[in-house]
Short mmCIF file of C-alpha atoms (C1' of nucleotides) in Angstrom, two decimals:
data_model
loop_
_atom_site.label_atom_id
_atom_site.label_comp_id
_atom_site.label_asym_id
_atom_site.label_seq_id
_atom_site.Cartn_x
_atom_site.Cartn_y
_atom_site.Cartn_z
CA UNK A 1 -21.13 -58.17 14.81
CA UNK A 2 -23.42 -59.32 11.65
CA UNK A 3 -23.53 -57.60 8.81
CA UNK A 4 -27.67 -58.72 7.34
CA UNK A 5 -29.73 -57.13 4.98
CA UNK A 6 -30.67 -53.47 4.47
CA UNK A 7 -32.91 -51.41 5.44
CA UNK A 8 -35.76 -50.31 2.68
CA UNK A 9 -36.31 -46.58 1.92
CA UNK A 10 -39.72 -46.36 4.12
CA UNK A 11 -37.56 -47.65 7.29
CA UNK A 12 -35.37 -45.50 7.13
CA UNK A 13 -37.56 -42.64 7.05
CA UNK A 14 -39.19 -43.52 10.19
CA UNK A 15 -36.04 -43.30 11.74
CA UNK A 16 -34.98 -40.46 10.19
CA UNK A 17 -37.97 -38.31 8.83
CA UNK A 18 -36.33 -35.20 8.20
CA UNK A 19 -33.62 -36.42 5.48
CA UNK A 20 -33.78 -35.39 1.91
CA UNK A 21 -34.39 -37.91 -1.06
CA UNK A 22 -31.32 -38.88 -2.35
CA UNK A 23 -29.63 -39.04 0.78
CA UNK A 24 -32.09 -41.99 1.68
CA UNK A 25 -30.92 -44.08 -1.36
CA UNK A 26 -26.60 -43.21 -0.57
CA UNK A 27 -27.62 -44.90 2.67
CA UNK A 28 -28.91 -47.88 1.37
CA UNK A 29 -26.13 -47.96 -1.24
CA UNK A 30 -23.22 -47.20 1.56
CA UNK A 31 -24.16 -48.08 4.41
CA UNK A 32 -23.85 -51.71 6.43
CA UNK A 33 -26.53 -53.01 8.68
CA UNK A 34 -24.68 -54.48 11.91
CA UNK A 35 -26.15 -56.12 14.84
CA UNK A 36 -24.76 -56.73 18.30
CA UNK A 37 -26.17 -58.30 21.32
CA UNK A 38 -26.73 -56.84 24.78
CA UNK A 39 -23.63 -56.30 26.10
CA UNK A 40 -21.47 -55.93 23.44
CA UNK A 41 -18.80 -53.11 23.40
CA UNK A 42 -19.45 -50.96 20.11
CA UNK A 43 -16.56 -48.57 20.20
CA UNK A 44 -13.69 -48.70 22.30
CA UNK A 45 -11.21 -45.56 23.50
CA UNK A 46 -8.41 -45.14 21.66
CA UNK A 47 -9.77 -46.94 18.20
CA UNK A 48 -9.67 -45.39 15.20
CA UNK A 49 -13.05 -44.54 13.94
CA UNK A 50 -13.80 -46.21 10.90
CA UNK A 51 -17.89 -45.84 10.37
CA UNK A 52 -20.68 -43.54 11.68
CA UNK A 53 -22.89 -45.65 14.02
CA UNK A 54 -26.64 -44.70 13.64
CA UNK A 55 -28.97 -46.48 15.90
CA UNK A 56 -31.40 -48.71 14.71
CA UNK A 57 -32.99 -50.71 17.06
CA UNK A 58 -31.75 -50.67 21.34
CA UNK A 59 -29.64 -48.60 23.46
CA UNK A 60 -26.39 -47.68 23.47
CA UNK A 61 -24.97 -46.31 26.31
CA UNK A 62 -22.03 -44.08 26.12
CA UNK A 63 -19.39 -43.59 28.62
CA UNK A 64 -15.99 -42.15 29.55
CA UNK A 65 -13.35 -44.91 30.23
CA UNK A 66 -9.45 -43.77 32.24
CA UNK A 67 -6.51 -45.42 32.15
CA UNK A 68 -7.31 -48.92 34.76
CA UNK A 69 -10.49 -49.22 32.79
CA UNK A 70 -13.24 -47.47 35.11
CA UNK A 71 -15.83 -46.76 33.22
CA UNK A 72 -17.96 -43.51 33.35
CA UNK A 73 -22.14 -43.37 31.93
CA UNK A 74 -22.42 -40.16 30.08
CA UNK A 75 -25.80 -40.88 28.52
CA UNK A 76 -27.66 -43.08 26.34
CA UNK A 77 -28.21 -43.30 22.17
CA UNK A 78 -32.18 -44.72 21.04
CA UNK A 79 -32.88 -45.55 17.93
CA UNK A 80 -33.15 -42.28 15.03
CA UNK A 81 -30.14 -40.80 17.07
CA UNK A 82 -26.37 -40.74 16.10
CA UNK A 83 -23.05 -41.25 17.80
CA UNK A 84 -21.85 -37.22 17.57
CA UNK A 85 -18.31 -38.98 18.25
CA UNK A 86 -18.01 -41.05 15.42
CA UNK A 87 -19.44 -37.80 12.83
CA UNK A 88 -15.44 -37.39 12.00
CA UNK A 89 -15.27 -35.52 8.54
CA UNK A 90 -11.50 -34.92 7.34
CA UNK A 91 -9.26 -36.73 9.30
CA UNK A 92 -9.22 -40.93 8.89
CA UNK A 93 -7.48 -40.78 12.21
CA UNK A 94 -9.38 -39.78 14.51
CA UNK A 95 -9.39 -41.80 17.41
CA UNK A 96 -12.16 -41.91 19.85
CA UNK A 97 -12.68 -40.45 23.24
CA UNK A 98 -15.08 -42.57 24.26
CA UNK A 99 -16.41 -45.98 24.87
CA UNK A 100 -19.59 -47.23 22.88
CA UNK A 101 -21.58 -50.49 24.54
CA UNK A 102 -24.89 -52.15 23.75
CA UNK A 103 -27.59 -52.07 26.67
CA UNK A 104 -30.23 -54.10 24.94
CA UNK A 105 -29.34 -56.43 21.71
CA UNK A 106 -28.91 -53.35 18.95
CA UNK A 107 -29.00 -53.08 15.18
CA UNK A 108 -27.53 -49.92 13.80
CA UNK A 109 -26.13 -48.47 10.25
CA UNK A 110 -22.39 -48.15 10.05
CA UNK A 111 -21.13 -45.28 7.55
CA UNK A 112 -17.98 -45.15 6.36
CA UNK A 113 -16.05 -41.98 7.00
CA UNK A 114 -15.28 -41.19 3.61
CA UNK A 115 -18.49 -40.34 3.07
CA UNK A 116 -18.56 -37.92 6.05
CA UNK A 117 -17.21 -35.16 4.23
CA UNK A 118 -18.93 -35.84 0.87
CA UNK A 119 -22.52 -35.85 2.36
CA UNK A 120 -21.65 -33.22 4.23
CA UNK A 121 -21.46 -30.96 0.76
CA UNK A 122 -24.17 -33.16 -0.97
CA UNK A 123 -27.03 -33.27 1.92
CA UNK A 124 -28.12 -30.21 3.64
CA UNK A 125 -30.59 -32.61 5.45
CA UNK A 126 -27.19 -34.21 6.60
CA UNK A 127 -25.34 -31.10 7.60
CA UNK A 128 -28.35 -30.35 9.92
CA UNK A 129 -28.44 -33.74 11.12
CA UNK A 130 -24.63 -33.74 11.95
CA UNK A 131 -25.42 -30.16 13.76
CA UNK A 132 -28.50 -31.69 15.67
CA UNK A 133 -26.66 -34.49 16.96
CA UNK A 134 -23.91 -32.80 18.24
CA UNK A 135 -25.71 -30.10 19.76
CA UNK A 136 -28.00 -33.14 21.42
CA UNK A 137 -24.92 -34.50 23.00
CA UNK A 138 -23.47 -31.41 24.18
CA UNK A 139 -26.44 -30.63 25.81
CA UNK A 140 -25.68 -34.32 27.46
CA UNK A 141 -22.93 -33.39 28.47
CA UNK A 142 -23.68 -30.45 30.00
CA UNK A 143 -25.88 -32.39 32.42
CA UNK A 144 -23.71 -35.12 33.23
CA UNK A 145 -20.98 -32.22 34.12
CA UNK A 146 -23.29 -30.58 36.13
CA UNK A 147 -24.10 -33.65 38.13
CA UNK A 148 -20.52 -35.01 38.59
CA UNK A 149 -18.85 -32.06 39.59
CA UNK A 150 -21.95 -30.06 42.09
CA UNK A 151 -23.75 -33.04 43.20
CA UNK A 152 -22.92 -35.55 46.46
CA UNK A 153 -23.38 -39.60 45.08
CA UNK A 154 -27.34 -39.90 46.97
CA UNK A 155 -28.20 -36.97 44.07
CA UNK A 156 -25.94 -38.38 41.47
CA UNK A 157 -27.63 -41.79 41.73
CA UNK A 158 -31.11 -40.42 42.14
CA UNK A 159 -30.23 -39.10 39.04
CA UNK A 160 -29.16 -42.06 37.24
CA UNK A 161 -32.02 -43.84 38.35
CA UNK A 162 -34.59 -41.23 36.93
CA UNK A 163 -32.33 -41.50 33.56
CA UNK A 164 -32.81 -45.41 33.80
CA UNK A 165 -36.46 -45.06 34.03
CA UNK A 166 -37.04 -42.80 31.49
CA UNK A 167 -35.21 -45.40 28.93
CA UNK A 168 -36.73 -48.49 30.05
CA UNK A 169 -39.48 -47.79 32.49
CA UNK A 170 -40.67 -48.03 36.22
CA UNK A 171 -38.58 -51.54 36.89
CA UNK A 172 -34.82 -51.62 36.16
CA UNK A 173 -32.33 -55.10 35.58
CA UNK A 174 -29.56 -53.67 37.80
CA UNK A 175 -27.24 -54.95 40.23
CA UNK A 176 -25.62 -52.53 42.62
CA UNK A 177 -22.62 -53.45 41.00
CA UNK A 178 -23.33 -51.84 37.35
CA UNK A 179 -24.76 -49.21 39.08
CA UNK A 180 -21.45 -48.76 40.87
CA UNK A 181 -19.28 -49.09 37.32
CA UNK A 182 -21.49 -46.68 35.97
CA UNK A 183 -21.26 -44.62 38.54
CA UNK A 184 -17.19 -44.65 39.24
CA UNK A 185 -18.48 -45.40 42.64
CA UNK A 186 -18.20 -48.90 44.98
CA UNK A 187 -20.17 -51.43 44.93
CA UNK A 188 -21.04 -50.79 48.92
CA UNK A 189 -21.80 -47.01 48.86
CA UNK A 190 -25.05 -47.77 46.11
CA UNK A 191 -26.07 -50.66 48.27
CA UNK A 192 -26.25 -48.42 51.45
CA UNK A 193 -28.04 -45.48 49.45
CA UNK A 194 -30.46 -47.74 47.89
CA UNK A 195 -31.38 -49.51 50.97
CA UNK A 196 -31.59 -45.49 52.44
CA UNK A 197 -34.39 -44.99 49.33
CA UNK A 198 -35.97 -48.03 50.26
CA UNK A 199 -36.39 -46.71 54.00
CA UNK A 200 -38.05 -43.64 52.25
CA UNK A 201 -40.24 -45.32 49.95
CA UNK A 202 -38.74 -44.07 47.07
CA UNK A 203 -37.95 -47.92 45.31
CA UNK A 204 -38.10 -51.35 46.17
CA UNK A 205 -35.79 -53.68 45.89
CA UNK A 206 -35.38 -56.60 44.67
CA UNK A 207 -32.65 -59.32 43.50
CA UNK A 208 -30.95 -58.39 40.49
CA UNK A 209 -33.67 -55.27 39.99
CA UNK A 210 -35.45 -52.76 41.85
CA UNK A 211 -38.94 -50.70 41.03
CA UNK A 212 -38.80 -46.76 40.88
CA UNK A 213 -42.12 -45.81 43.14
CA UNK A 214 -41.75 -42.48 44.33
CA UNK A 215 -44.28 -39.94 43.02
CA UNK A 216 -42.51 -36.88 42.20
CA UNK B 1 -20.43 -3.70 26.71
CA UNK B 2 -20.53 -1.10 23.95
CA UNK B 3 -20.70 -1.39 20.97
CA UNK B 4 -17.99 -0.29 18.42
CA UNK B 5 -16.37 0.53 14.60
CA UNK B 6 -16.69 -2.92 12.84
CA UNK B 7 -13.56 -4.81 11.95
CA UNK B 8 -12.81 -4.84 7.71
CA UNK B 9 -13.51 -7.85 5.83
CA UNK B 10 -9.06 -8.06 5.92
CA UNK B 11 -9.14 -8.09 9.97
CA UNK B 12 -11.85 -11.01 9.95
CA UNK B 13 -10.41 -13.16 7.28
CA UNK B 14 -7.29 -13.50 9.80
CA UNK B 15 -9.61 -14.92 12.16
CA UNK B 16 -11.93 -17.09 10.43
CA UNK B 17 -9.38 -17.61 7.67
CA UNK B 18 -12.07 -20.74 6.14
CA UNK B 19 -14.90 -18.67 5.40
CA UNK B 20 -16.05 -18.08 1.88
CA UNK B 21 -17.01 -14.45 0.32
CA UNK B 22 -20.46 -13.96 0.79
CA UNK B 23 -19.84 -14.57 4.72
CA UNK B 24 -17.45 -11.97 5.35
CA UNK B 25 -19.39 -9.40 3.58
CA UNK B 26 -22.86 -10.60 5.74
CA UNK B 27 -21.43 -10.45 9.08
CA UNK B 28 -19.43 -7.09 8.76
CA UNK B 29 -23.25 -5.97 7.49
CA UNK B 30 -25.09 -8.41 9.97
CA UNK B 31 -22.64 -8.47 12.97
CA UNK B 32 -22.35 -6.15 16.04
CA UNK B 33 -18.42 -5.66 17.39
CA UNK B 34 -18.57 -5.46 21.19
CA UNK B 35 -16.68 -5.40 24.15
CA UNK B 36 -16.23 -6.19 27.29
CA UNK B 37 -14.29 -5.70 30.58
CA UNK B 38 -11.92 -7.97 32.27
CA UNK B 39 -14.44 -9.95 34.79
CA UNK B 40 -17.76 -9.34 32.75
CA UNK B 41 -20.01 -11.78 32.50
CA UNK B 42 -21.20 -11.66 28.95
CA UNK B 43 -24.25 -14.75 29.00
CA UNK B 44 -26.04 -15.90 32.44
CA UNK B 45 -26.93 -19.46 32.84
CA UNK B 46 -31.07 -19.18 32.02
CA UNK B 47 -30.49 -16.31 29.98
CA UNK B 48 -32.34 -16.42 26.50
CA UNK B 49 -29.93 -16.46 23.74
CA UNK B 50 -30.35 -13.73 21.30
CA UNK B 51 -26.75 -13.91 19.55
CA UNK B 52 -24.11 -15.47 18.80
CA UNK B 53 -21.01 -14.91 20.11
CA UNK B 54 -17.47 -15.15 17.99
CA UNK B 55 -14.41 -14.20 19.71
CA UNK B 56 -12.05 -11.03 18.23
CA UNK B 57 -9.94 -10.75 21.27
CA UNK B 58 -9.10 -11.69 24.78
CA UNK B 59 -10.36 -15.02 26.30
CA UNK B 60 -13.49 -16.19 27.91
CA UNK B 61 -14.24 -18.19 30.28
CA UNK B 62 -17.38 -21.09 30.16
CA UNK B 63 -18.77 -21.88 33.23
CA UNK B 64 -21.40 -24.68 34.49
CA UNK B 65 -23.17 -23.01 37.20
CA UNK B 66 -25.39 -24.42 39.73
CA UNK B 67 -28.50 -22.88 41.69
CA UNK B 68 -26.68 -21.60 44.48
CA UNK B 69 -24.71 -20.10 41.90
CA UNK B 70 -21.41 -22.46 42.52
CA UNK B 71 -19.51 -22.18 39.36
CA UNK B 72 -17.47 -24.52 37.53
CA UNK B 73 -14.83 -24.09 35.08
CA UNK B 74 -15.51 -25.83 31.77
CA UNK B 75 -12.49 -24.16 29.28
CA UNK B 76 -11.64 -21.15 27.49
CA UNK B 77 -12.16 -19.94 24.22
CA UNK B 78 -9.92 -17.82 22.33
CA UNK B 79 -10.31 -15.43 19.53
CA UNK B 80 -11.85 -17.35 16.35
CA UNK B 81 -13.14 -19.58 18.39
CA UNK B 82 -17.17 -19.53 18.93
CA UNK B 83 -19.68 -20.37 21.71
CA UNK B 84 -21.47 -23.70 20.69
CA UNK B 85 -23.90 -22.68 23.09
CA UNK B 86 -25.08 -19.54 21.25
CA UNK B 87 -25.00 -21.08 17.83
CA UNK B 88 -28.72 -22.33 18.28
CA UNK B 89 -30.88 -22.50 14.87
CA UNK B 90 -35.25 -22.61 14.64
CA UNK B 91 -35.83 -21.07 18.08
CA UNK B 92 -35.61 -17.48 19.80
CA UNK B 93 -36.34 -19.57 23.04
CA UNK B 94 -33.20 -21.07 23.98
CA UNK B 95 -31.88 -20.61 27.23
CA UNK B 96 -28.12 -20.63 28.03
CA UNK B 97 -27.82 -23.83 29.87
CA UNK B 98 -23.54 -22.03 30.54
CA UNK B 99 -21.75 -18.86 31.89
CA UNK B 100 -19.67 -17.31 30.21
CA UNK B 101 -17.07 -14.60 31.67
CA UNK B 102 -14.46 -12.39 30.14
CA UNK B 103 -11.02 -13.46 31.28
CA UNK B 104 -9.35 -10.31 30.01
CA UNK B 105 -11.07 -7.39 28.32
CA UNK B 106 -12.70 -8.90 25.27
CA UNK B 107 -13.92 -7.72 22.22
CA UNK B 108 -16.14 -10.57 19.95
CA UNK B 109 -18.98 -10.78 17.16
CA UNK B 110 -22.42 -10.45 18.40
CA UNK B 111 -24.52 -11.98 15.34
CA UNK B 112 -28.03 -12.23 16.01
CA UNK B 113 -29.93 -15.66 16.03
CA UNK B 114 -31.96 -14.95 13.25
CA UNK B 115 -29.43 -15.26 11.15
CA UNK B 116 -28.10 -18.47 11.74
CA UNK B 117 -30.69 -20.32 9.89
CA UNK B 118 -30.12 -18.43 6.60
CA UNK B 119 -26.35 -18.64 7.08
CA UNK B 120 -26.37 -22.40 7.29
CA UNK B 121 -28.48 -22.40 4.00
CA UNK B 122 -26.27 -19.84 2.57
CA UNK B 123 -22.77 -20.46 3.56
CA UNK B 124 -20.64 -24.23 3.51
CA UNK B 125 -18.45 -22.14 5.37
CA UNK B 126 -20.41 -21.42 7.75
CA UNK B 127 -21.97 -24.98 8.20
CA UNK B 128 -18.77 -26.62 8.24
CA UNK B 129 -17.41 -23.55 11.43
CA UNK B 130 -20.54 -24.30 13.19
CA UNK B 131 -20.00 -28.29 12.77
CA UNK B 132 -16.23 -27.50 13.79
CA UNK B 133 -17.01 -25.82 16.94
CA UNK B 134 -19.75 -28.47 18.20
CA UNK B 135 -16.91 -30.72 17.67
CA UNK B 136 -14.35 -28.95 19.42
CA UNK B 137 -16.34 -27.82 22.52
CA UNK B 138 -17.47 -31.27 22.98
CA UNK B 139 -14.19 -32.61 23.24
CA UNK B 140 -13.98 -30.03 26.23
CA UNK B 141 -16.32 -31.13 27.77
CA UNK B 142 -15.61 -34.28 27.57
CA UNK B 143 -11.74 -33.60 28.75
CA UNK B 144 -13.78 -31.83 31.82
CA UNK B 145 -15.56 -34.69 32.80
CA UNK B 146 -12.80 -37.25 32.85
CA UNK B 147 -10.95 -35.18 35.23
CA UNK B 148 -14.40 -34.64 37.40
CA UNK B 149 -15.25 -37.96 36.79
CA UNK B 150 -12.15 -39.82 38.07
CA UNK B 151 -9.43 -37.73 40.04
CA UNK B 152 -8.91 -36.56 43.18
CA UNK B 153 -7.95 -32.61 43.76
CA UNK B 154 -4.88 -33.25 43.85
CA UNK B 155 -4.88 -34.05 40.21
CA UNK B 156 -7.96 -32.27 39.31
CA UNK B 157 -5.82 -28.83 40.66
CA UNK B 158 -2.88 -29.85 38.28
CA UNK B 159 -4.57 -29.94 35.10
CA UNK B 160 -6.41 -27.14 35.73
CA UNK B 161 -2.96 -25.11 36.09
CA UNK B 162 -1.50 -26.78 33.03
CA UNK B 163 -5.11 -25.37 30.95
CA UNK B 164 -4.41 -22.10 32.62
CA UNK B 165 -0.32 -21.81 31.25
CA UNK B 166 -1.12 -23.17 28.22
CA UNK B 167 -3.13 -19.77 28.18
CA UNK B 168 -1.38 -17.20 29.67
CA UNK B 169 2.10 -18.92 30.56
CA UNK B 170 4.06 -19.84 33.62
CA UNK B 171 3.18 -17.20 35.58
CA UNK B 172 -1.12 -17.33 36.86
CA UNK B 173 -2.24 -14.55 38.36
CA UNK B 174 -4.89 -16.08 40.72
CA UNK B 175 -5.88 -16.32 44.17
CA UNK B 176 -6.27 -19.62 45.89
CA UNK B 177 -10.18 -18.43 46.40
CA UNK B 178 -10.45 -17.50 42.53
CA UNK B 179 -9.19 -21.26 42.00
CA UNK B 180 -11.25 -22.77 44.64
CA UNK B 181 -14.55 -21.31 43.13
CA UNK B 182 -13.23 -22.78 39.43
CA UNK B 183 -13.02 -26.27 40.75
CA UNK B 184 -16.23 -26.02 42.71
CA UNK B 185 -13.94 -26.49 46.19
CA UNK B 186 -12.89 -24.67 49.13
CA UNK B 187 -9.89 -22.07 49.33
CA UNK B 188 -8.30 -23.71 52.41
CA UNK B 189 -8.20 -27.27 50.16
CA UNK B 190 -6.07 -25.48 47.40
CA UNK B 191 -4.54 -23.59 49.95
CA UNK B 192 -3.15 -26.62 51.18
CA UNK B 193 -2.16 -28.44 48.17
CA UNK B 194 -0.74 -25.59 46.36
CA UNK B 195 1.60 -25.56 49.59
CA UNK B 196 2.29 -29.37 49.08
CA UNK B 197 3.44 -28.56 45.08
CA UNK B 198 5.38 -25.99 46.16
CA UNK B 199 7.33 -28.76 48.30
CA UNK B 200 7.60 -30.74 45.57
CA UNK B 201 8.75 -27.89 43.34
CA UNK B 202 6.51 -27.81 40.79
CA UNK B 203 5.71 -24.11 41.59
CA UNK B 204 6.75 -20.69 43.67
CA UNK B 205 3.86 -19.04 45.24
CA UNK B 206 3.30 -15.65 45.97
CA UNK B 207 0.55 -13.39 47.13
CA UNK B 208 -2.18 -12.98 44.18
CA UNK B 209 0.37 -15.37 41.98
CA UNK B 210 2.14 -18.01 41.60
CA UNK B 211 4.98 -19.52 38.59
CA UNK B 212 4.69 -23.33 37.63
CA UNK B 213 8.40 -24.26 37.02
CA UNK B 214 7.66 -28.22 37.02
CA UNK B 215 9.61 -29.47 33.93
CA UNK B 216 7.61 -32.71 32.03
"C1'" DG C 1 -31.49 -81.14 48.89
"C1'" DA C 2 -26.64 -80.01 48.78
"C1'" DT C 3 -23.32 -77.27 46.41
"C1'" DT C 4 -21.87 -73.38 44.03
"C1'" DG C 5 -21.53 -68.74 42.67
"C1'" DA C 6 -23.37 -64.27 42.17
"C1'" DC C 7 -25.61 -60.78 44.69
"C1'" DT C 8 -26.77 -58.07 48.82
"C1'" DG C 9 -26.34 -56.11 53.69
"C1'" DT C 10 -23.64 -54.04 57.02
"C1'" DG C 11 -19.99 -53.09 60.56
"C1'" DA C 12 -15.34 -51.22 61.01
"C1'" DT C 13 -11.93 -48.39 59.38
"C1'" DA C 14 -9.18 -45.38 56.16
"C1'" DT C 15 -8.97 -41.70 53.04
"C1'" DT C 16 -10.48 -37.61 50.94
"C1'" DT C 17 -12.69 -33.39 51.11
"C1'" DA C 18 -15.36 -29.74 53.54
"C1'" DT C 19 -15.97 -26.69 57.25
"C1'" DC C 20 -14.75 -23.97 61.23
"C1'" DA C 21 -11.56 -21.17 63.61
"C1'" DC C 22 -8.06 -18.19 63.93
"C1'" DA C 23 -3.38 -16.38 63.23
"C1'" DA C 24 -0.03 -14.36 60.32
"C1'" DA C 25 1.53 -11.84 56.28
"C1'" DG C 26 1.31 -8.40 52.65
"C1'" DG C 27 -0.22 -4.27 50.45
"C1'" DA C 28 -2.68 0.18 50.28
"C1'" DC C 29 -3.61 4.23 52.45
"C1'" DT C 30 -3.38 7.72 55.81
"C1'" DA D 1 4.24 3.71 61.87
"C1'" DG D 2 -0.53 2.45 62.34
"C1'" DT D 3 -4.98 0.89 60.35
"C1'" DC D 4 -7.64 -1.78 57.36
"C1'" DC D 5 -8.53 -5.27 54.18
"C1'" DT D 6 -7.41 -9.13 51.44
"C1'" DT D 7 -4.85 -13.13 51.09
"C1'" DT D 8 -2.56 -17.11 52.85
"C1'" DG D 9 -1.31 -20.92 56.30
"C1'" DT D 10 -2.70 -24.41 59.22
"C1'" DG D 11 -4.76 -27.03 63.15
"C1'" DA D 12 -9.02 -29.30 64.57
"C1'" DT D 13 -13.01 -31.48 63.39
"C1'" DA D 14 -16.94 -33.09 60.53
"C1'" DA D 15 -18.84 -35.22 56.60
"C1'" DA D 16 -18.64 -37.95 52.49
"C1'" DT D 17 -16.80 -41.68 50.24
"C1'" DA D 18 -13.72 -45.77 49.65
"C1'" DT D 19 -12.02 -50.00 51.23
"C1'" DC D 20 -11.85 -54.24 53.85
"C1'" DA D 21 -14.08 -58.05 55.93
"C1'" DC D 22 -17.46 -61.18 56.29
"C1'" DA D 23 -22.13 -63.05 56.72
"C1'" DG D 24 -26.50 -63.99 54.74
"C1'" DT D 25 -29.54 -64.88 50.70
"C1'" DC D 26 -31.15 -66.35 46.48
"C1'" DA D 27 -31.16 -69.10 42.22
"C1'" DA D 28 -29.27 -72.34 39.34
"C1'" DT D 29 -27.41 -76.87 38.76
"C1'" DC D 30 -26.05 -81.38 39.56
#
DNA sequence: GATTGACTGTGATATTTATCACAAAGGACT
DNA sequence: AGTCCTTTGTGATAAATATCACAGTCAATC
């Protein structure tokens, strides 16, 4: 992870039109432009946050991880959205619950914590920002529950697939097997229920990617 | 659900004891005391959200709920703990995307919506509760979905009794069907492995109850 | 164009969970 | 004691998902 130059003030607003003025200018003074390519693992379980991550540029895609390292896709993070996990105020030990990776190469601002609870007095515009993230994510949440713990997997991935689309359009970059990770499924049960989509029109596949075509 | 005498500013100050002046004062004024029956369901999934809810006494229950009306237990909150659900600012058109259910008779806060706006203007207090209750339902939730996510029943129906003595202690009074409907499963599959934890001694059933005597 | 490695397809089988069927047990009430 | 209703126990079977095994396919690379 880079650190590179800062954002200016007009940037930032586009990203983030609803602060207030001097908030702007403690970002640019506080906070670190970092980088990471596609792939790259942004926040692991168990580490102790250190900095607010607030997308830039890319997805990040947020999961649950257990114990043998299966990994679990909550949902994703664009840019002008915040990681609600990271929003610590108080505590410097807080360790995180869940596991932060880079779909696309990202850029994103990386707050301190000690500032968490500072801004938070200072910055209404922040307050309501915290508020509005978290409430964003819980409502996340609330979907991803309601999937995992009602739905069989031929819903769940139908599912996953509509999120997928919505991020990055009509044609996804996805083998079976990340679908599977994502999932907490194997690698064999998405093959056979994509192939069963295929047979119904609803995608076509290809290798290493498949179109979403079904008119709904 | 009736409504009745409002608690003094003493009574709430045990609750919430991190609230500043103004705030007591507004929601003796502002707030509605109500209660509710053992069993009630005090907020339908759909429902438009017209108040807040804080708890005074007893425990509730939140709920996912699907559209056949399967339910799923999410966790319990307590009294001065709040629905992050209800706390919605800017709109009057929210709908309740939970259910929530009175464990036990309740009694808890009804503030309406309108107010929460104004409050988060007014109060730090109040900013910093709502903040702190996003941030504690959310780690729920996310507590929920690892167990959904990656365990069998077997497990799933373990830490669900631990969450329910950690409540009300050792000794649950449930059915096997009141269980089966939390976990979105059938009766005759916690039937069945209640028996095998009784074999393993990690509890003594009975009809309508059962004690968890596991020691770890 | 032969080799290699990642990806995909699919049968066979095991495991987990759901569903059906029905019996037995307990409590409440007459 | 007998009746009724709810709860619990458990076999049999079905359905969903996981796992194992292996073959075929595609693309990259030498």
């Amino acid at each position: 992870m880079n650190s590179i130059a800062m954002l200016n003030k007009d940037q930032i607003k586009q990203l983030f039109p609803d602060w207030e003025d001097g908030l702007y200018e403690s970002i640019i003074e506080h906070a670190e432009l970092r980088t990471a390519p596609a792939g790259a693992t942004l926040l692991k379980m168990g580490q102790n946050i250190k900095s607010t991550m607030l997308v830039v540029e890319g997805t990040v895609k947020l999961y649950q991880e257990n114990e043998e390292g299966a990994e679990y896709f909550m949902y994703h993070l664009n840019p002008g959205e915040a990681c609600a996990v990271t929003m610590v105020c108080n505590y410097h030990l807080e360790q995180s619950q869940v596991l932060a990776k880079a779909v696309t190469d990202v850029s994103f601002l990386a707050i301190p914590i000690e500032f968490m609870d500072k801004w938070l007095n200072q910055y209404k515009s922040w307050h309501y920002f915290v508020i509005r993230t978290y409430r964003l994510r819980y409502e996340e949440l609330l979907k991803t529950i309601h999937e995992t713990a009602f739905k069989n997997m031929d819903e769940r991935l139908e599912f996953y697939i509509k999120r997928q689309v919505k991020q990055f359009g009509n044609t996804l970059k996805l083998t079976h097997q990340e679908i599977a990770n994502d999932l907490n499924t194997s690698r064999e049960v998405v093959s056979r229920l994509l192939k069963k989509m295929e047979n119904h029109q609803w995608i076509v596949l290809n290798r290493n990617s498949f179109e979403w075509i079904k008119k709904d």
